[in-house]
PDB file of C-alpha atoms in Angstrom:
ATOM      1  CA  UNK A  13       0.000   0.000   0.000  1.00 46.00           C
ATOM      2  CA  UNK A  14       1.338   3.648  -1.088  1.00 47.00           C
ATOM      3  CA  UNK A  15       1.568   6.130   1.873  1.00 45.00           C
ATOM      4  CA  UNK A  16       1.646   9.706   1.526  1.00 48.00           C
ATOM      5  CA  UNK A  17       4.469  10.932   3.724  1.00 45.00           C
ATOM      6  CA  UNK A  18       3.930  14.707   2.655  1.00 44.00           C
ATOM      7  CA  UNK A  19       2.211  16.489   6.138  1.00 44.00           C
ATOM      8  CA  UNK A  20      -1.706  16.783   5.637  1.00 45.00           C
ATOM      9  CA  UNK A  21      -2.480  20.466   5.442  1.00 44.00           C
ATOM     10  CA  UNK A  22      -5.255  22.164   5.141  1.00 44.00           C
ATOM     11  CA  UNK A  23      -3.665  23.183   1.647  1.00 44.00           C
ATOM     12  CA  UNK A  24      -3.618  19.862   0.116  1.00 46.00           C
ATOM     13  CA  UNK A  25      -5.880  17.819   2.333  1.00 44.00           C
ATOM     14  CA  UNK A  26      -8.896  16.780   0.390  1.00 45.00           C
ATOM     15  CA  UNK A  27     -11.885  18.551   1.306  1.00 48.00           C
ATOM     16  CA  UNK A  28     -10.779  21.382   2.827  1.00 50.00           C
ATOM     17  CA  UNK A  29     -13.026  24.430   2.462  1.00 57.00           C
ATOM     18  CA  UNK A  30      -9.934  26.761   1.170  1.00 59.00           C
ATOM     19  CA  UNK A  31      -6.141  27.757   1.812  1.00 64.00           C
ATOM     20  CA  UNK A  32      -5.299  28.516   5.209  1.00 66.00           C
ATOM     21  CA  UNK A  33      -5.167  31.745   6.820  1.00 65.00           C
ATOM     22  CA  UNK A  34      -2.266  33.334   6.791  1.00 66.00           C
ATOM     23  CA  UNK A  35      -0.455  33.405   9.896  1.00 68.00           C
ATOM     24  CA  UNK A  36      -1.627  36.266  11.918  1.00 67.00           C
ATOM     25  CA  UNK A  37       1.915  38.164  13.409  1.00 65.00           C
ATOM     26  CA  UNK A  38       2.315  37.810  17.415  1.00 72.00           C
ATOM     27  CA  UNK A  39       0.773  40.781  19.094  1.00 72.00           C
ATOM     28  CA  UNK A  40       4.063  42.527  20.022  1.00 79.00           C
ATOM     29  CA  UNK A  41       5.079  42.459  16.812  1.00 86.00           C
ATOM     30  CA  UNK A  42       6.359  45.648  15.649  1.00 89.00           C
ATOM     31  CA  UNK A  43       3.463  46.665  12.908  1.00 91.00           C
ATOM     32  CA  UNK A  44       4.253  48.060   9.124  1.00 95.00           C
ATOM     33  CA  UNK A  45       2.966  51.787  10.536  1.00 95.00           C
ATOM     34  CA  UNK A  46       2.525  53.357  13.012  1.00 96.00           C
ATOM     35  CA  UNK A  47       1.899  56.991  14.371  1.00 97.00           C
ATOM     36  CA  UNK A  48       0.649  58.725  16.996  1.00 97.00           C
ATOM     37  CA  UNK A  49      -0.552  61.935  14.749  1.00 98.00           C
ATOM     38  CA  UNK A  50      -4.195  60.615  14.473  1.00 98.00           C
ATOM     39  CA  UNK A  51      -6.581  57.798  14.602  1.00 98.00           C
ATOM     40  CA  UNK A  52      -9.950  57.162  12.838  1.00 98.00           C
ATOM     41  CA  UNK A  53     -13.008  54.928  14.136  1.00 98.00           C
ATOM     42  CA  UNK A  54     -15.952  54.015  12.248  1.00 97.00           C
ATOM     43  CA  UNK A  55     -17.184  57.073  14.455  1.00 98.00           C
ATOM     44  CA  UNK A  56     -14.566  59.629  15.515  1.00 98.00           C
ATOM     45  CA  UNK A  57     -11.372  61.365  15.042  1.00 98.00           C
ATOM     46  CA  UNK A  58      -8.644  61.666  17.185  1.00 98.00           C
ATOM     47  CA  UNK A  59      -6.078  64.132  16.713  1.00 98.00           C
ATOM     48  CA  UNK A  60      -2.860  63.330  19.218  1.00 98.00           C
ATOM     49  CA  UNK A  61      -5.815  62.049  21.043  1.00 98.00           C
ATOM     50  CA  UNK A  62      -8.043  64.486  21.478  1.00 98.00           C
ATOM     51  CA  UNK A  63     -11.903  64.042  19.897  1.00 98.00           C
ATOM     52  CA  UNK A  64     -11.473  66.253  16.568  1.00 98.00           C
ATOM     53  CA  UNK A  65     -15.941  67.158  17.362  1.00 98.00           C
ATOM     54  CA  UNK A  66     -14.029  68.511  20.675  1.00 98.00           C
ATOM     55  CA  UNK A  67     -11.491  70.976  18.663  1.00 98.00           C
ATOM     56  CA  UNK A  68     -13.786  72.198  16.385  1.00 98.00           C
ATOM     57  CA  UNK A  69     -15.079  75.577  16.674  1.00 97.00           C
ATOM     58  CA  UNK A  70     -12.589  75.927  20.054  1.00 97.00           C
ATOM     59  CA  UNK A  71      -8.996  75.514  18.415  1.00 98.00           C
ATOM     60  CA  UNK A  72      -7.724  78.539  16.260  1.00 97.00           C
ATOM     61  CA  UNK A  73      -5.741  76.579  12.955  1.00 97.00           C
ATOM     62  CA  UNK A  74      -2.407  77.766  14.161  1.00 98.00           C
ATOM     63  CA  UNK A  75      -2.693  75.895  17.498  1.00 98.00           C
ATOM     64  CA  UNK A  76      -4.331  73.172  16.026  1.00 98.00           C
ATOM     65  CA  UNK A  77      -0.995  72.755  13.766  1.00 98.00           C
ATOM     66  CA  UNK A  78       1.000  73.191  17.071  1.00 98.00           C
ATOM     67  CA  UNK A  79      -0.705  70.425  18.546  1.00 98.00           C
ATOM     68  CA  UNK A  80      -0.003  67.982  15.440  1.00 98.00           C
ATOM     69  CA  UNK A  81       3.507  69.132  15.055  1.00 98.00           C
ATOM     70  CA  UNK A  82       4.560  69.182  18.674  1.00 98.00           C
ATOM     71  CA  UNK A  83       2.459  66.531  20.199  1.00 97.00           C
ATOM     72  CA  UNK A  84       0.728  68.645  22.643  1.00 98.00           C
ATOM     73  CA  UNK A  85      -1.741  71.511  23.121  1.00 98.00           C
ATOM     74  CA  UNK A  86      -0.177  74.951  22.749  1.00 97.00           C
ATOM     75  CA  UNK A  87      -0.137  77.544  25.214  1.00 96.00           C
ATOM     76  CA  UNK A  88      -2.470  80.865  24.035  1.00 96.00           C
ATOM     77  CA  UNK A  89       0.983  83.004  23.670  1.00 95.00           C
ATOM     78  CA  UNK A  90       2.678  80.163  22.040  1.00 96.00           C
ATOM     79  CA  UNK A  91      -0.697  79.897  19.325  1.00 97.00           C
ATOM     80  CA  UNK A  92      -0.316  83.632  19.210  1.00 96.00           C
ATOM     81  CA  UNK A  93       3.132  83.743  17.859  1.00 97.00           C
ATOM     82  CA  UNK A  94       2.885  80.850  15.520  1.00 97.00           C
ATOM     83  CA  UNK A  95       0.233  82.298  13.981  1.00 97.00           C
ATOM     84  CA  UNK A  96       2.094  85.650  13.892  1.00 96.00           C
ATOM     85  CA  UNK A  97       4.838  83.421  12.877  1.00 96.00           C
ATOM     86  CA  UNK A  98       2.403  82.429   9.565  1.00 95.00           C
ATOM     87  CA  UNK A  99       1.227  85.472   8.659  1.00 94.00           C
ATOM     88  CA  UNK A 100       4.242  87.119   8.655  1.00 89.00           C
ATOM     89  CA  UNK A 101       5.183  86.078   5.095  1.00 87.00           C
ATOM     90  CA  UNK A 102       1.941  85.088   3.026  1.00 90.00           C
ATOM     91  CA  UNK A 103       3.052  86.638  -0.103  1.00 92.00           C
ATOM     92  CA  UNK A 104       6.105  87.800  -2.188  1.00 89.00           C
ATOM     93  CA  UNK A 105       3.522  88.731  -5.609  1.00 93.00           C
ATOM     94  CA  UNK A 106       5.603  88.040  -8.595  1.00 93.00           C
ATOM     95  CA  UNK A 107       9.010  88.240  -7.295  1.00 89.00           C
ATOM     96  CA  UNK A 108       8.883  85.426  -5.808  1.00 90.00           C
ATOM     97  CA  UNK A 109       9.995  81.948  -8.585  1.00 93.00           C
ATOM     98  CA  UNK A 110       7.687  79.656  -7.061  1.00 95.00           C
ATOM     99  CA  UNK A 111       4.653  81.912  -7.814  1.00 96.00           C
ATOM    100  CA  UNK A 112       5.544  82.829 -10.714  1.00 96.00           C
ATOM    101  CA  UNK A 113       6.092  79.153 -12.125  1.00 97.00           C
ATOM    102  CA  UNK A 114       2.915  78.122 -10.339  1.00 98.00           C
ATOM    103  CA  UNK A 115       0.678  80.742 -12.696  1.00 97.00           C
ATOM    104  CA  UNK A 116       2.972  79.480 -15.299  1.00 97.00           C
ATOM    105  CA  UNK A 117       1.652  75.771 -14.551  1.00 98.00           C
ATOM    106  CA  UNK A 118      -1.959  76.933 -14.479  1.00 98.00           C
ATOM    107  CA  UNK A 119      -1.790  78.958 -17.885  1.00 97.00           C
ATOM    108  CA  UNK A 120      -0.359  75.250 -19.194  1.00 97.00           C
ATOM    109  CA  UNK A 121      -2.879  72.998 -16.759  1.00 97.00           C
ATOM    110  CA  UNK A 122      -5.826  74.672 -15.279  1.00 97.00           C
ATOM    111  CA  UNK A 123      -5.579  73.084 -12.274  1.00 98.00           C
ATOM    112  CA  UNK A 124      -4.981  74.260  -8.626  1.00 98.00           C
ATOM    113  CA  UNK A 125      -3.439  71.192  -7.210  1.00 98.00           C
ATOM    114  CA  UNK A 126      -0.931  70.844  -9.919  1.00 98.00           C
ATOM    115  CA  UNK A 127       0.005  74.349  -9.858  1.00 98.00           C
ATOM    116  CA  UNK A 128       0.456  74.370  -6.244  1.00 98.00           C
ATOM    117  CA  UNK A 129       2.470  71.773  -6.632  1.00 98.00           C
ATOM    118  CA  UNK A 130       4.640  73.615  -8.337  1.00 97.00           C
ATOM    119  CA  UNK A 131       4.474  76.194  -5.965  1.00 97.00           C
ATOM    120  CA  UNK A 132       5.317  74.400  -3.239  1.00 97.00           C
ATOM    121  CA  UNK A 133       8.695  72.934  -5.199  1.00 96.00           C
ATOM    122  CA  UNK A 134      10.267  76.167  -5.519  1.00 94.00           C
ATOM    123  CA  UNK A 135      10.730  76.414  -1.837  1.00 94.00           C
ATOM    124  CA  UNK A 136      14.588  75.519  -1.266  1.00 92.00           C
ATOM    125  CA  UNK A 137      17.654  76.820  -0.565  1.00 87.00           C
ATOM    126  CA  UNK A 138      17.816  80.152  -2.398  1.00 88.00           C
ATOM    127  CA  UNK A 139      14.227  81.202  -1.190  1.00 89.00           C
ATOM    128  CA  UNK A 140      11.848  80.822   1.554  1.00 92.00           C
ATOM    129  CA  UNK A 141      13.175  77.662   3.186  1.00 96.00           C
ATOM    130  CA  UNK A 142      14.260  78.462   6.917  1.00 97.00           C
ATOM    131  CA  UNK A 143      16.105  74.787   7.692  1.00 98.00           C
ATOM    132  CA  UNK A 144      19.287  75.655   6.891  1.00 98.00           C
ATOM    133  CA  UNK A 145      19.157  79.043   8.942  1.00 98.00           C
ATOM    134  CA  UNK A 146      17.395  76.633  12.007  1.00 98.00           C
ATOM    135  CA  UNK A 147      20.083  74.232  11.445  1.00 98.00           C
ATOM    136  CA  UNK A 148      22.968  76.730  11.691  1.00 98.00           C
ATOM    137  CA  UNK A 149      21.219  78.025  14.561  1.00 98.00           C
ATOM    138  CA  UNK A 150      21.146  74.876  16.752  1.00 98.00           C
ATOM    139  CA  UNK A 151      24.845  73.878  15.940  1.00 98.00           C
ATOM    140  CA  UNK A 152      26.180  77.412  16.254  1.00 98.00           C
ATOM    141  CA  UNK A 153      24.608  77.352  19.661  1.00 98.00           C
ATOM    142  CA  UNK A 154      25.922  73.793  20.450  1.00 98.00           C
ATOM    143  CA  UNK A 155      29.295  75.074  19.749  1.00 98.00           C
ATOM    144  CA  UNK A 156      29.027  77.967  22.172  1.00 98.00           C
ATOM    145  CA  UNK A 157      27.681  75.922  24.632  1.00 98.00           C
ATOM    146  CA  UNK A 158      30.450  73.107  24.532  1.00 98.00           C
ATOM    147  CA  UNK A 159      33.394  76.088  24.130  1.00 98.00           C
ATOM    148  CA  UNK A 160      33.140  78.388  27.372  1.00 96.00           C
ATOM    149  CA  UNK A 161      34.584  81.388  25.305  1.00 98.00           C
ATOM    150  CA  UNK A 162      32.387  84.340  25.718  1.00 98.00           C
ATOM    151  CA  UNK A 163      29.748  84.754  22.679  1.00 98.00           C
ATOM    152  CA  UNK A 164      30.974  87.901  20.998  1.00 98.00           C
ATOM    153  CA  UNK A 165      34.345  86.086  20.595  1.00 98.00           C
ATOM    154  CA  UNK A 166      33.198  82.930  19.363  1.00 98.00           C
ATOM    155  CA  UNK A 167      31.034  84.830  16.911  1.00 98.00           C
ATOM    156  CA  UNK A 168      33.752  86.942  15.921  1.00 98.00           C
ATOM    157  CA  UNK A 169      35.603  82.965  15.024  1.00 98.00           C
ATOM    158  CA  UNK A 170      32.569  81.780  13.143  1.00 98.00           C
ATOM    159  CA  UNK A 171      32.538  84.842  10.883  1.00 98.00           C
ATOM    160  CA  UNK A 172      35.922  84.461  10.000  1.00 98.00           C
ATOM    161  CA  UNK A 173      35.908  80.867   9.460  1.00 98.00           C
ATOM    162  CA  UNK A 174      32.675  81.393   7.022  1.00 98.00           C
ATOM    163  CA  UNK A 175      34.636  83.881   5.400  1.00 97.00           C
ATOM    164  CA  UNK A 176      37.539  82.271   4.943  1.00 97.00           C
ATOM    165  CA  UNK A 177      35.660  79.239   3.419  1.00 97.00           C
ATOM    166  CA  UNK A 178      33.963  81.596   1.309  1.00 96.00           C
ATOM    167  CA  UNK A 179      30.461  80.172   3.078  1.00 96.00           C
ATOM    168  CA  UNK A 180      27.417  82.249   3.621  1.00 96.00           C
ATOM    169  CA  UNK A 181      25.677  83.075   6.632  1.00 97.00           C
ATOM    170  CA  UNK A 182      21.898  81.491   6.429  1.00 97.00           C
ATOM    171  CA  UNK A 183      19.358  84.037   6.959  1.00 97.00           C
ATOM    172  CA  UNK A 184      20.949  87.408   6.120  1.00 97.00           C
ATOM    173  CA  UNK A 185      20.537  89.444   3.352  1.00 95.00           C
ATOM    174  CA  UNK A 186      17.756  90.733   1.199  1.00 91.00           C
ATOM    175  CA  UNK A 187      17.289  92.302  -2.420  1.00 88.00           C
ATOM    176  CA  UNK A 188      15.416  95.263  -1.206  1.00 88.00           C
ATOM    177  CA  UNK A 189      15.723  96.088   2.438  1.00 93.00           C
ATOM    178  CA  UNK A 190      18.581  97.379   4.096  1.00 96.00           C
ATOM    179  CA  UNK A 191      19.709  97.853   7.597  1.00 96.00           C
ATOM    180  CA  UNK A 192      16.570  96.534   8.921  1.00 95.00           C
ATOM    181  CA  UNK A 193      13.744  94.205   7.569  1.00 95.00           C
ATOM    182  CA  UNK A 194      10.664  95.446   9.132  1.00 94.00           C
ATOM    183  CA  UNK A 195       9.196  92.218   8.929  1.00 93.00           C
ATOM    184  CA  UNK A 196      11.705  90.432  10.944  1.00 96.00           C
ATOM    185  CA  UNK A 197      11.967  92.845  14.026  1.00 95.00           C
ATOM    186  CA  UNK A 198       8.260  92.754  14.145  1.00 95.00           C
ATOM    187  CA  UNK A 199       8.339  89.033  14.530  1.00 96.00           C
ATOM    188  CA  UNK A 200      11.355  89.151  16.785  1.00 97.00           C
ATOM    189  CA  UNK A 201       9.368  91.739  18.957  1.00 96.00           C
ATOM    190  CA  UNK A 202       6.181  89.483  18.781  1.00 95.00           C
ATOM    191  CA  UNK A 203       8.368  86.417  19.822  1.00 96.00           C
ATOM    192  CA  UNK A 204      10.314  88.377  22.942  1.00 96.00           C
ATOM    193  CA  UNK A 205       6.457  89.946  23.975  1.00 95.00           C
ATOM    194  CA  UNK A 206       5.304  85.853  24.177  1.00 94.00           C
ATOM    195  CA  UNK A 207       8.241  84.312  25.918  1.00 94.00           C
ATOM    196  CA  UNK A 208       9.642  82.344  23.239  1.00 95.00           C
ATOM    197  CA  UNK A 209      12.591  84.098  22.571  1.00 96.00           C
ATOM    198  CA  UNK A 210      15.781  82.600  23.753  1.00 97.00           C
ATOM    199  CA  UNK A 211      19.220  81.816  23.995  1.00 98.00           C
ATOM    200  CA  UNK A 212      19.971  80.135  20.892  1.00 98.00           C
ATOM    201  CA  UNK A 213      18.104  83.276  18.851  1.00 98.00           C
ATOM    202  CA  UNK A 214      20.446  85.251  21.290  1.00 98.00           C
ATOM    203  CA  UNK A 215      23.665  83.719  20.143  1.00 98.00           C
ATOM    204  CA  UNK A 216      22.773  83.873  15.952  1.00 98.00           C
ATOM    205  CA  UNK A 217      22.320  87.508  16.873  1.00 98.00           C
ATOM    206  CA  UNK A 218      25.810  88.146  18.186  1.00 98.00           C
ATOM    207  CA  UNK A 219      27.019  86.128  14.914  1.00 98.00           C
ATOM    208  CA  UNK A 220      25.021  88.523  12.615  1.00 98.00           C
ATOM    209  CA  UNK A 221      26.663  91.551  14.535  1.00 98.00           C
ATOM    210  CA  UNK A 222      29.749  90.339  14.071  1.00 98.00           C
ATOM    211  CA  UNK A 223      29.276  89.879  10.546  1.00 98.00           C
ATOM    212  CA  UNK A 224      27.935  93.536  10.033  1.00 98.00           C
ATOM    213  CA  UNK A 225      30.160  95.197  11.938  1.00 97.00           C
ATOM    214  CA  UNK A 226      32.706  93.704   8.865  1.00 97.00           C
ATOM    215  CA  UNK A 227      33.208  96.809   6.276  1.00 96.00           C
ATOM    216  CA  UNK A 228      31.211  96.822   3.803  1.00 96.00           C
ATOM    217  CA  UNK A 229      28.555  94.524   5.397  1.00 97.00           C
ATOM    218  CA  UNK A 230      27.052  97.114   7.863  1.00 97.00           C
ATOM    219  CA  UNK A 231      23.440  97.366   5.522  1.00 97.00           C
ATOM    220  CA  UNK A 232      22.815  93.514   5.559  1.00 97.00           C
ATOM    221  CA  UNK A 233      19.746  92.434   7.455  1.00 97.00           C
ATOM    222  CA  UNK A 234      18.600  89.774   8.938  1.00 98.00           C
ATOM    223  CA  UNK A 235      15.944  88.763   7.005  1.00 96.00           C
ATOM    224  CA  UNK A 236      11.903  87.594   7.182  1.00 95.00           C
ATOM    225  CA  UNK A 237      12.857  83.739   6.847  1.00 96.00           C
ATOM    226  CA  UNK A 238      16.242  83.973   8.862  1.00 97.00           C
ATOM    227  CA  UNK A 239      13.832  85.486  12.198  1.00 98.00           C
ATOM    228  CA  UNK A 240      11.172  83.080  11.254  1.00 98.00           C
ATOM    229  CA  UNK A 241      13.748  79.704  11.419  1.00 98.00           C
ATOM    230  CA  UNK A 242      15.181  81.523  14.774  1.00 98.00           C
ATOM    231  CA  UNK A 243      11.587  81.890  16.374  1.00 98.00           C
ATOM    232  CA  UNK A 244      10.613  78.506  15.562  1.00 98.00           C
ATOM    233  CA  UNK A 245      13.722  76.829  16.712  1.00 98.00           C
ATOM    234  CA  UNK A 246      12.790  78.490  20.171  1.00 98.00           C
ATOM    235  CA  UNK A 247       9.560  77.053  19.975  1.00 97.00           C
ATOM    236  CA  UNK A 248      10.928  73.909  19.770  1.00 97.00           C
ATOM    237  CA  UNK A 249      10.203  72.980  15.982  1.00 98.00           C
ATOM    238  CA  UNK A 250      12.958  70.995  13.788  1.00 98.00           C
ATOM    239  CA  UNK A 251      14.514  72.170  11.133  1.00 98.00           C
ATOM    240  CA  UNK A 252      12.992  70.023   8.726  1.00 98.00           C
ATOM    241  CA  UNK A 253       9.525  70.937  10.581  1.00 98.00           C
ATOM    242  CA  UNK A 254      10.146  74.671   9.772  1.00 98.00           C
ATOM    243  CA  UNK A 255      10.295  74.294   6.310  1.00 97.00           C
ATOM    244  CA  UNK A 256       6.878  73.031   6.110  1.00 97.00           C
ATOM    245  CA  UNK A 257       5.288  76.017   8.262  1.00 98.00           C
ATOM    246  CA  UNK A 258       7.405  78.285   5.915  1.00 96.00           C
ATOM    247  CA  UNK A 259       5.308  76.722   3.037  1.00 96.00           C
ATOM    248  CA  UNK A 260       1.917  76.871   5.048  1.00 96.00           C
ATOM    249  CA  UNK A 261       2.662  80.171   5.719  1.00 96.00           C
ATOM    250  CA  UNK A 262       2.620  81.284   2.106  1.00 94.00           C
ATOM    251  CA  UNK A 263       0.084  78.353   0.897  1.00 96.00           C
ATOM    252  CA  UNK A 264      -2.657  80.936   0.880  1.00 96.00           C
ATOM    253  CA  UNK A 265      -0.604  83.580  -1.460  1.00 97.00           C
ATOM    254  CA  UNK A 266      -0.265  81.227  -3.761  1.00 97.00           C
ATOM    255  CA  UNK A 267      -3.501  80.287  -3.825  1.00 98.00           C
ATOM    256  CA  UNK A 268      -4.721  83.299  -4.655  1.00 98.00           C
ATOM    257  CA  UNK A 269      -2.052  83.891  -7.491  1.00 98.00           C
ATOM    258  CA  UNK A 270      -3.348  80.389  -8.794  1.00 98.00           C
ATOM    259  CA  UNK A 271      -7.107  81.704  -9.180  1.00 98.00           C
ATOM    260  CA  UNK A 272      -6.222  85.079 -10.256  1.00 98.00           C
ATOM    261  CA  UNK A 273      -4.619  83.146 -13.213  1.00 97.00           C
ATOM    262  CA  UNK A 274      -7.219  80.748 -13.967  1.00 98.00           C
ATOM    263  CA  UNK A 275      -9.784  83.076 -13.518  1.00 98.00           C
ATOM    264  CA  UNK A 276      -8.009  85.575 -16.473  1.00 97.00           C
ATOM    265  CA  UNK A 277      -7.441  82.399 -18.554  1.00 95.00           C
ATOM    266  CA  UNK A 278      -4.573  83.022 -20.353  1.00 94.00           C
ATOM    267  CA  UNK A 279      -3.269  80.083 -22.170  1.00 95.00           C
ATOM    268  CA  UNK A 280       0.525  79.090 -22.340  1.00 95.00           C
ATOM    269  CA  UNK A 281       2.354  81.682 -20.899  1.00 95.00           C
ATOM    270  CA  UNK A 282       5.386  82.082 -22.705  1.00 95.00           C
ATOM    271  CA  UNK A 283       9.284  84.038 -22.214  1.00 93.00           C
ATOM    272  CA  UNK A 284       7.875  87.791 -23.257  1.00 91.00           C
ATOM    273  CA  UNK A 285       9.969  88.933 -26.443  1.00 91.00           C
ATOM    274  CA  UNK A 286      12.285  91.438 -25.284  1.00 93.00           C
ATOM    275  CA  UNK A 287      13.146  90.001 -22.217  1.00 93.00           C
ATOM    276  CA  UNK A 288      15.197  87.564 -23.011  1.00 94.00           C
ATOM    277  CA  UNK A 289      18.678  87.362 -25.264  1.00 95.00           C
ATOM    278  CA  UNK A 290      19.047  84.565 -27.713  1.00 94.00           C
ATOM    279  CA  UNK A 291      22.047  83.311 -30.138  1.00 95.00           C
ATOM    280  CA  UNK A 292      21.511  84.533 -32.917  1.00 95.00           C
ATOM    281  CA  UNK A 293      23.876  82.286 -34.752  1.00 97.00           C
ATOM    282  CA  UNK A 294      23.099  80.052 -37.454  1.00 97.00           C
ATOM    283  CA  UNK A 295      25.193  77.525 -38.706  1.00 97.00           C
ATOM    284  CA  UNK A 296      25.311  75.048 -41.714  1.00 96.00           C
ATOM    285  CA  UNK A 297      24.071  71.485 -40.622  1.00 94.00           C
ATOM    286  CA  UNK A 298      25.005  69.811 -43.301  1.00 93.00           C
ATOM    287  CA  UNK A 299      28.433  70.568 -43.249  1.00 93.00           C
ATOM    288  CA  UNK A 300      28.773  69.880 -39.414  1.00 95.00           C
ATOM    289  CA  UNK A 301      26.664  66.845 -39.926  1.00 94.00           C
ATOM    290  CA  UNK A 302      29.491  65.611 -42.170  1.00 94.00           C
ATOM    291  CA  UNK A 303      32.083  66.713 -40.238  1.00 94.00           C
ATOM    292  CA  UNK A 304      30.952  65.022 -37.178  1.00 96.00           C
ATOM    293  CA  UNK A 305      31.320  61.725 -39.153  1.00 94.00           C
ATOM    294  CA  UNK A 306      27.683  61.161 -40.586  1.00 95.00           C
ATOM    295  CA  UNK A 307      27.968  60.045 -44.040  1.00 86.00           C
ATOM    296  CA  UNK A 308      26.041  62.153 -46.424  1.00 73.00           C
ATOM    297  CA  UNK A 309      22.464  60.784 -47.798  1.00 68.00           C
TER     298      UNK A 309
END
């Protein structure tokens, strides 16, 4: 008689109602996601754990961001300033790339999520992005901390080493204001009313003195998103975190770039003539066809 030696499963035993199960992972395994941002029931939703029903009509936006970016609910100076913090930017009009690419987008696709979209990706390192000025911020202050040298000294060192390594200084400078950028003292002045202003602000301070007290430098500024990263670092935001309230903050300029171009429905924008210069060259294919060692048809 033949035996079978193969274990009987519920795979290949006959008449079994189906393949098995899969295994179901032990309960303390580690799961595929997880986060503690929000939940949803068939009911409810929880935001950091609070009933969303609850927040609604009660929590201003800017401290409902605070409470899914930091994990807690803010204080009413600390909502305050963040939303000063927000509205301190909201628009650039046309001078600022990502705009201007965004209505160029919309003239090409008349839509508001692409062109946002495109908004949104010209936020980096040459405009509106306050990470690297946050970054430089918490390291320069690190450094201080760790040195015991007195701060206008060690600021007077970081200058010259930037200099001499032909770096730049995150958060300085501006195309239009000089001296001062109203803006940024307002929000500095804001942040120092509501508590939030602190030592590590303190310390990129005595670097941008030291920096404008350099000839030739005294008219710099410290800029809009270079006050912004410093405000936000004291708040206790990351780097990477202050990028995206950066783009929040403008979102809503944007947005109303966006419609002002669909709504005047101008197809294809294009390079005006005039403003920019072309080669005018023109050269003979055929002979540089041949020359480049394409035989002749």
């Amino acid at each position: 008689m033949h035996v079978n030696s193969a274990p009987q499963t519920g795979a290949n035993t006959s008449g079994a109602a189906g393949p098995a199960a899969p295994a179901q992972p032990a309960a303390d395994t580690p799961k595929y996601w997880s986060t503690s941002v929000s939940r949803v029931t068939p009911s409810k939703v929880y935001i950091r754990g609070y009933d969303l029903e609850d927040m609604i009509g009660h929590v201003p936006f800017a401290a409902s961001t605070f409470l899914l970016l930091r994990g807690r609910l803010p204080s009413p100076a600390e909502a305050g300033i963040l939303d000063t913090v927000l509205s301190a930017i909201l628009d650039y009009s046309l001078q600022k790339s990502g705009t201007v690419a965004a209505r160029y987008v919309a003239s090409a696709n008349p839509n508001m999520a692409a062109a946002l979209a495109t908004g949104v990706l010209g936020v980096g390192k040459n405009t509106m992005d306050p990470a690297d000025t946050a970054r430089f911020c918490v390291d320069a202050y690190a450094r201080y901390e760790a040195s015991g040298k007195a701060p206008e000294v060690l600021a007077t060192e970081i200058v010259e080493e930037l200099r001499a390594t032909k770096q730049r200084i995150p958060g300085l400078g501006h195309p239009a204001f000089r001296y001062v950028d109203p803006r940024a003292q307002k929000l500095r002045a804001q942040a120092v009313a509501a508590g939030v202003w602190g030592p590590r602000a303190e310390f990129f301070e005595e670097i941008f003195r030291a920096f404008t007290r350099l000839p030739g430098k005294e008219s710099i500024v410290l800029n809009d998103i270079g006050m912004m990263a410093l405000v936000l670092v004291e708040m206790g935001f990351t780097p990477d975190e202050t990028t995206g309230l950066a783009i929040l903050s403008t979102l809503p300029g944007v947005v109303a770039h966006v419609a002002e171009e669909l709504r005047q429905g101008r197809p294809i924008r294009t390079v005006p003539e005039g403003s920019a210069e072309y080669d005018l060259s023109e050269k003979n294919f055929k002979k540089d066809w041949s020359d480049a060692g394409w035989a002749a048809e």
